[in-house]
Amino acid sequence: MTKDGTKKALGKSPAVIPAKAKMRITAIFLVVLGFYVLSSYKTEASLMEFIDGFENMGTLFQKFFPPNLGLFKAIWPALAETIQMAVIATTIAAILCVPLSLLAANNVTTNKYLYNFVRFVLNILRTIPDLVLAVIFVALFGIGALPGIIALIIFSLGILAKLISETVESIDMNPLEAMHASGASTIQTIYFSVVPQVLPQFTSFVLYVFEINIRASVVLGLVGAGGIGQILDQQIKFYKYPNAMGIIIIIFALVVIIEYISTKIREAIV
């Protein structure tokens, strides 16, 4: 092709984004912007109000510093309770999610009514926030770690069963068909053909949910569901801000350490 032909070909090349696509993107942007403006108006929220809050934030931070880090020994029992709550809740949820995740996988559960029912139940579990669950169980069982553990179990179960059921649905079905053809039972088929394919992701998801439960258990303590959150709430209510800041820093360090260890374990497994 000549230089003139090359120039003509380049000159006739289509635009990177077609005109219709540009109009569609612009329309979507305007709709989202309109919803944003309408929501800001209805909620009486403004950017200037947010900016004005920085002055109050600076005044509050001055009360938090210097943090009191010398209370680690005093809060260690509550901190250990927080970790124990997360361990118990994650372990029980991991055990309970195994049958639920299999029933919620359409390539394992052939009964559509049972499949849809389990999916519906799991959707309900994921809909209810863990904080609301904690408030309900505190009202039922009183202040302590038990309401927090039950709330975390239900909260974790909804997440784990959803993630693992989707993992089961994406496995290779050839081993399952071969096991069925050889006369294996349903339990044998699941154990020898499903479990080996799902186990690495299962372990990774359980560790991920454990990290979430560590953070969630701190928040649940604010409503009386045990753990370090209760002590943090008490220190803030008593206006002992340096103590509260010290607890926050210790919690932050704990979460970072647990996330680092969990990440290394997931990398080794997956």
Short mmCIF file of C-alpha atoms in Angstrom, two decimals:
data_model
loop_
_atom_site.label_atom_id
_atom_site.label_comp_id
_atom_site.label_asym_id
_atom_site.label_seq_id
_atom_site.Cartn_x
_atom_site.Cartn_y
_atom_site.Cartn_z
CA MET A 1 0.00 0.00 0.00
CA THR A 2 1.28 3.47 -0.88
CA LYS A 3 1.75 6.27 1.56
CA ASP A 4 -1.39 7.95 0.24
CA GLY A 5 -3.33 4.72 0.70
CA THR A 6 -1.99 4.39 4.25
CA LYS A 7 -3.06 7.94 5.08
CA LYS A 8 -6.53 7.32 3.61
CA ALA A 9 -6.86 4.09 5.61
CA LEU A 10 -5.80 5.84 8.78
CA GLY A 11 -8.10 8.72 8.08
CA LYS A 12 -11.08 6.38 7.74
CA SER A 13 -10.33 4.44 10.97
CA PRO A 14 -13.34 4.35 13.32
CA ALA A 15 -13.40 6.39 16.51
CA VAL A 16 -12.22 4.73 19.72
CA ILE A 17 -15.66 5.26 21.32
CA PRO A 18 -18.66 5.29 18.95
CA ALA A 19 -21.04 8.24 19.11
CA LYS A 20 -23.91 6.10 20.44
CA ALA A 21 -21.70 4.76 23.24
CA LYS A 22 -20.67 8.31 24.16
CA MET A 23 -24.31 9.38 24.34
CA ARG A 24 -25.16 6.35 26.48
CA ILE A 25 -22.26 7.02 28.89
CA THR A 26 -23.21 10.71 29.09
CA ALA A 27 -26.84 9.83 29.83
CA ILE A 28 -25.83 7.40 32.56
CA PHE A 29 -23.51 10.00 34.09
CA LEU A 30 -26.27 12.63 34.10
CA VAL A 31 -28.74 10.19 35.70
CA VAL A 32 -26.24 9.28 38.44
CA LEU A 33 -25.43 12.96 38.98
CA GLY A 34 -29.14 13.74 39.20
CA PHE A 35 -29.66 11.02 41.82
CA TYR A 36 -26.69 12.40 43.77
CA VAL A 37 -28.08 15.95 43.76
CA LEU A 38 -31.56 14.74 44.68
CA SER A 39 -30.22 12.56 47.50
CA SER A 40 -28.11 15.43 48.86
CA TYR A 41 -31.14 17.70 48.82
CA LYS A 42 -33.48 15.18 50.49
CA THR A 43 -30.96 14.26 53.20
CA GLU A 44 -29.92 17.90 53.71
CA ALA A 45 -26.27 16.91 53.31
CA SER A 46 -23.80 19.32 51.79
CA LEU A 47 -20.13 19.42 50.96
CA MET A 48 -19.66 22.63 52.95
CA GLU A 49 -21.10 20.99 56.05
CA PHE A 50 -18.60 18.15 55.58
CA ILE A 51 -15.71 20.62 55.26
CA ASP A 52 -16.84 22.55 58.35
CA GLY A 53 -16.72 19.29 60.33
CA PHE A 54 -12.94 19.06 59.90
CA GLU A 55 -12.48 21.79 62.50
CA ASN A 56 -14.42 19.77 65.07
CA MET A 57 -12.50 16.67 64.03
CA GLY A 58 -9.21 18.41 64.76
CA THR A 59 -10.43 19.48 68.21
CA LEU A 60 -11.55 15.94 68.99
CA PHE A 61 -8.24 14.43 67.85
CA GLN A 62 -6.37 16.70 70.24
CA LYS A 63 -8.26 15.05 73.09
CA PHE A 64 -7.26 11.57 71.86
CA PHE A 65 -3.52 12.30 71.92
CA PRO A 66 -1.21 11.23 73.40
CA PRO A 67 -2.75 7.72 73.48
CA ASN A 68 -2.41 5.58 76.57
CA LEU A 69 -0.69 2.39 75.41
CA GLY A 70 0.12 1.23 78.93
CA LEU A 71 -3.24 -0.45 79.42
CA PHE A 72 -2.46 -3.48 77.22
CA LYS A 73 -2.31 -5.84 80.21
CA ALA A 74 -5.58 -4.47 81.57
CA ILE A 75 -7.49 -4.97 78.31
CA TRP A 76 -5.85 -8.26 77.30
CA PRO A 77 -8.68 -10.47 78.71
CA ALA A 78 -11.26 -8.55 76.65
CA LEU A 79 -8.98 -8.59 73.61
CA ALA A 80 -8.55 -12.36 73.97
CA GLU A 81 -12.33 -12.71 74.26
CA THR A 82 -12.71 -10.85 70.96
CA ILE A 83 -10.33 -13.28 69.23
CA GLN A 84 -12.07 -16.26 70.82
CA MET A 85 -15.46 -15.01 69.66
CA ALA A 86 -14.17 -14.78 66.09
CA VAL A 87 -12.56 -18.23 66.26
CA ILE A 88 -15.69 -19.94 67.63
CA ALA A 89 -18.05 -18.18 65.23
CA THR A 90 -15.87 -18.84 62.17
CA THR A 91 -15.35 -22.51 63.06
CA ILE A 92 -19.05 -23.24 63.60
CA ALA A 93 -20.04 -21.29 60.48
CA ALA A 94 -17.43 -23.19 58.42
CA ILE A 95 -18.88 -26.52 59.55
CA LEU A 96 -22.51 -25.51 58.98
CA CYS A 97 -21.83 -23.99 55.58
CA VAL A 98 -20.60 -27.28 54.07
CA PRO A 99 -24.05 -28.90 53.64
CA LEU A 100 -25.71 -25.55 52.90
CA SER A 101 -23.22 -24.66 50.17
CA LEU A 102 -23.72 -28.07 48.52
CA LEU A 103 -27.50 -27.67 48.64
CA ALA A 104 -27.13 -24.15 47.18
CA ALA A 105 -25.08 -25.38 44.19
CA ASN A 106 -27.23 -26.17 41.14
CA ASN A 107 -24.76 -28.70 39.73
CA VAL A 108 -24.91 -30.81 42.91
CA THR A 109 -28.52 -30.32 44.05
CA THR A 110 -30.85 -31.50 41.28
CA ASN A 111 -34.02 -30.76 43.27
CA LYS A 112 -34.92 -27.23 42.16
CA TYR A 113 -37.34 -26.65 45.04
CA LEU A 114 -34.69 -27.52 47.63
CA TYR A 115 -32.08 -25.48 45.76
CA ASN A 116 -34.30 -22.38 45.58
CA PHE A 117 -35.34 -22.72 49.24
CA VAL A 118 -31.74 -22.89 50.48
CA ARG A 119 -30.79 -19.95 48.27
CA PHE A 120 -33.71 -17.98 49.69
CA VAL A 121 -32.63 -18.73 53.28
CA LEU A 122 -29.03 -17.71 52.55
CA ASN A 123 -30.22 -14.45 50.98
CA ILE A 124 -32.16 -13.67 54.16
CA LEU A 125 -29.09 -14.39 56.32
CA ARG A 126 -26.98 -12.00 54.25
CA THR A 127 -29.65 -9.31 54.34
CA ILE A 128 -29.67 -8.86 58.13
CA PRO A 129 -26.65 -6.81 59.34
CA ASP A 130 -24.51 -8.35 62.07
CA LEU A 131 -25.09 -5.32 64.32
CA VAL A 132 -28.87 -5.82 64.16
CA LEU A 133 -28.41 -9.51 64.97
CA ALA A 134 -26.25 -8.59 67.96
CA VAL A 135 -28.90 -6.18 69.29
CA ILE A 136 -31.57 -8.87 68.97
CA PHE A 137 -29.51 -11.55 70.72
CA VAL A 138 -28.38 -9.17 73.47
CA ALA A 139 -32.06 -8.56 74.18
CA LEU A 140 -32.65 -12.33 74.27
CA PHE A 141 -29.59 -13.58 76.16
CA GLY A 142 -28.28 -10.49 77.94
CA ILE A 143 -24.93 -8.71 77.77
CA GLY A 144 -21.92 -10.95 77.11
CA ALA A 145 -20.00 -12.88 74.49
CA LEU A 146 -22.77 -15.39 73.65
CA PRO A 147 -24.99 -12.92 71.73
CA GLY A 148 -21.97 -11.75 69.74
CA ILE A 149 -20.93 -15.31 68.88
CA ILE A 150 -24.43 -16.23 67.67
CA ALA A 151 -24.65 -13.04 65.61
CA LEU A 152 -21.25 -13.71 64.02
CA ILE A 153 -22.19 -17.33 63.26
CA ILE A 154 -25.29 -16.28 61.32
CA PHE A 155 -23.44 -13.42 59.64
CA SER A 156 -20.50 -15.67 58.64
CA LEU A 157 -22.75 -18.50 57.51
CA GLY A 158 -24.47 -16.33 54.92
CA ILE A 159 -21.16 -15.14 53.45
CA LEU A 160 -19.37 -18.51 53.47
CA ALA A 161 -22.25 -20.52 52.04
CA LYS A 162 -22.67 -18.01 49.21
CA LEU A 163 -18.98 -17.95 48.27
CA ILE A 164 -18.46 -21.71 48.52
CA SER A 165 -21.65 -22.59 46.65
CA GLU A 166 -20.48 -20.44 43.74
CA THR A 167 -17.11 -22.19 43.90
CA VAL A 168 -18.83 -25.60 43.78
CA GLU A 169 -20.85 -24.50 40.75
CA SER A 170 -17.64 -23.71 38.85
CA ILE A 171 -15.86 -27.06 39.40
CA ASP A 172 -15.06 -29.59 36.70
CA MET A 173 -18.02 -31.99 36.42
CA ASN A 174 -16.12 -34.81 34.65
CA PRO A 175 -14.89 -36.43 37.92
CA LEU A 176 -18.44 -36.37 39.31
CA GLU A 177 -19.87 -38.01 36.19
CA ALA A 178 -17.13 -40.65 36.28
CA MET A 179 -17.85 -41.42 39.93
CA HIS A 180 -21.60 -41.68 39.26
CA ALA A 181 -20.94 -43.98 36.30
CA SER A 182 -18.81 -46.27 38.46
CA GLY A 183 -21.65 -46.66 40.99
CA ALA A 184 -20.31 -44.42 43.78
CA SER A 185 -22.72 -43.05 46.37
CA THR A 186 -23.51 -39.34 46.69
CA ILE A 187 -21.27 -38.95 49.76
CA GLN A 188 -18.39 -40.76 48.03
CA THR A 189 -18.82 -38.60 44.95
CA ILE A 190 -18.72 -35.40 46.98
CA TYR A 191 -15.76 -36.51 49.10
CA PHE A 192 -13.54 -37.72 46.24
CA SER A 193 -14.50 -35.37 43.40
CA VAL A 194 -15.91 -32.15 44.91
CA VAL A 195 -13.85 -31.68 48.07
CA PRO A 196 -10.39 -31.84 46.39
CA GLN A 197 -11.41 -29.14 43.92
CA VAL A 198 -13.01 -26.84 46.48
CA LEU A 199 -10.72 -27.29 49.50
CA PRO A 200 -8.12 -24.57 48.67
CA GLN A 201 -10.82 -21.94 48.05
CA PHE A 202 -12.75 -23.13 51.10
CA THR A 203 -9.72 -22.59 53.33
CA SER A 204 -9.06 -19.18 51.79
CA PHE A 205 -12.66 -18.06 52.31
CA VAL A 206 -12.71 -19.27 55.92
CA LEU A 207 -9.57 -17.27 56.70
CA TYR A 208 -11.05 -14.24 54.97
CA VAL A 209 -14.26 -14.48 57.02
CA PHE A 210 -12.17 -14.89 60.18
CA GLU A 211 -10.52 -11.53 59.43
CA ILE A 212 -13.95 -9.96 58.96
CA ASN A 213 -15.18 -11.46 62.25
CA ILE A 214 -12.25 -9.97 64.17
CA ARG A 215 -13.27 -6.49 63.04
CA ALA A 216 -16.99 -7.18 63.40
CA SER A 217 -16.62 -8.52 66.94
CA VAL A 218 -15.11 -5.18 68.01
CA VAL A 219 -18.15 -3.31 66.67
CA LEU A 220 -20.58 -5.79 68.25
CA GLY A 221 -19.05 -5.05 71.63
CA LEU A 222 -20.41 -1.51 71.34
CA VAL A 223 -23.95 -2.88 71.75
CA GLY A 224 -23.02 -5.13 74.68
CA ALA A 225 -22.11 -8.28 72.75
CA GLY A 226 -18.82 -8.86 74.58
CA GLY A 227 -15.20 -8.35 73.64
CA ILE A 228 -12.94 -5.34 73.52
CA GLY A 229 -15.70 -3.22 71.99
CA GLN A 230 -17.46 -2.98 75.35
CA ILE A 231 -14.38 -1.53 77.05
CA LEU A 232 -13.84 0.89 74.15
CA ASP A 233 -17.44 2.06 74.44
CA GLN A 234 -17.05 2.56 78.20
CA GLN A 235 -13.88 4.64 77.82
CA ILE A 236 -15.53 6.89 75.23
CA LYS A 237 -18.64 7.37 77.38
CA PHE A 238 -16.44 8.27 80.38
CA TYR A 239 -14.56 10.80 78.16
CA LYS A 240 -11.27 8.94 78.69
CA TYR A 241 -10.12 9.66 75.16
CA PRO A 242 -6.41 8.77 75.58
CA ASN A 243 -7.44 5.32 76.83
CA ALA A 244 -9.86 4.94 73.92
CA MET A 245 -7.15 5.92 71.43
CA GLY A 246 -4.75 3.42 72.99
CA ILE A 247 -7.36 0.66 72.61
CA ILE A 248 -7.97 1.66 68.97
CA ILE A 249 -4.24 1.48 68.19
CA ILE A 250 -3.93 -1.93 69.86
CA ILE A 251 -6.95 -3.22 67.92
CA PHE A 252 -5.46 -1.86 64.69
CA ALA A 253 -2.15 -3.62 65.37
CA LEU A 254 -3.98 -6.88 66.15
CA VAL A 255 -6.00 -6.72 62.92
CA VAL A 256 -2.90 -5.98 60.83
CA ILE A 257 -1.01 -8.92 62.35
CA ILE A 258 -3.92 -11.33 61.84
CA GLU A 259 -4.44 -10.17 58.25
CA TYR A 260 -0.72 -10.62 57.51
CA ILE A 261 -0.68 -14.17 58.90
CA SER A 262 -3.93 -15.01 57.11
CA THR A 263 -2.62 -13.67 53.80
CA LYS A 264 0.56 -15.76 54.07
CA ILE A 265 -1.47 -18.89 54.81
CA ARG A 266 -3.78 -18.24 51.85
CA GLU A 267 -0.79 -17.70 49.56
CA ALA A 268 0.74 -21.00 50.71
CA ILE A 269 -2.51 -22.90 50.17
CA VAL A 270 -3.80 -21.32 46.96
#
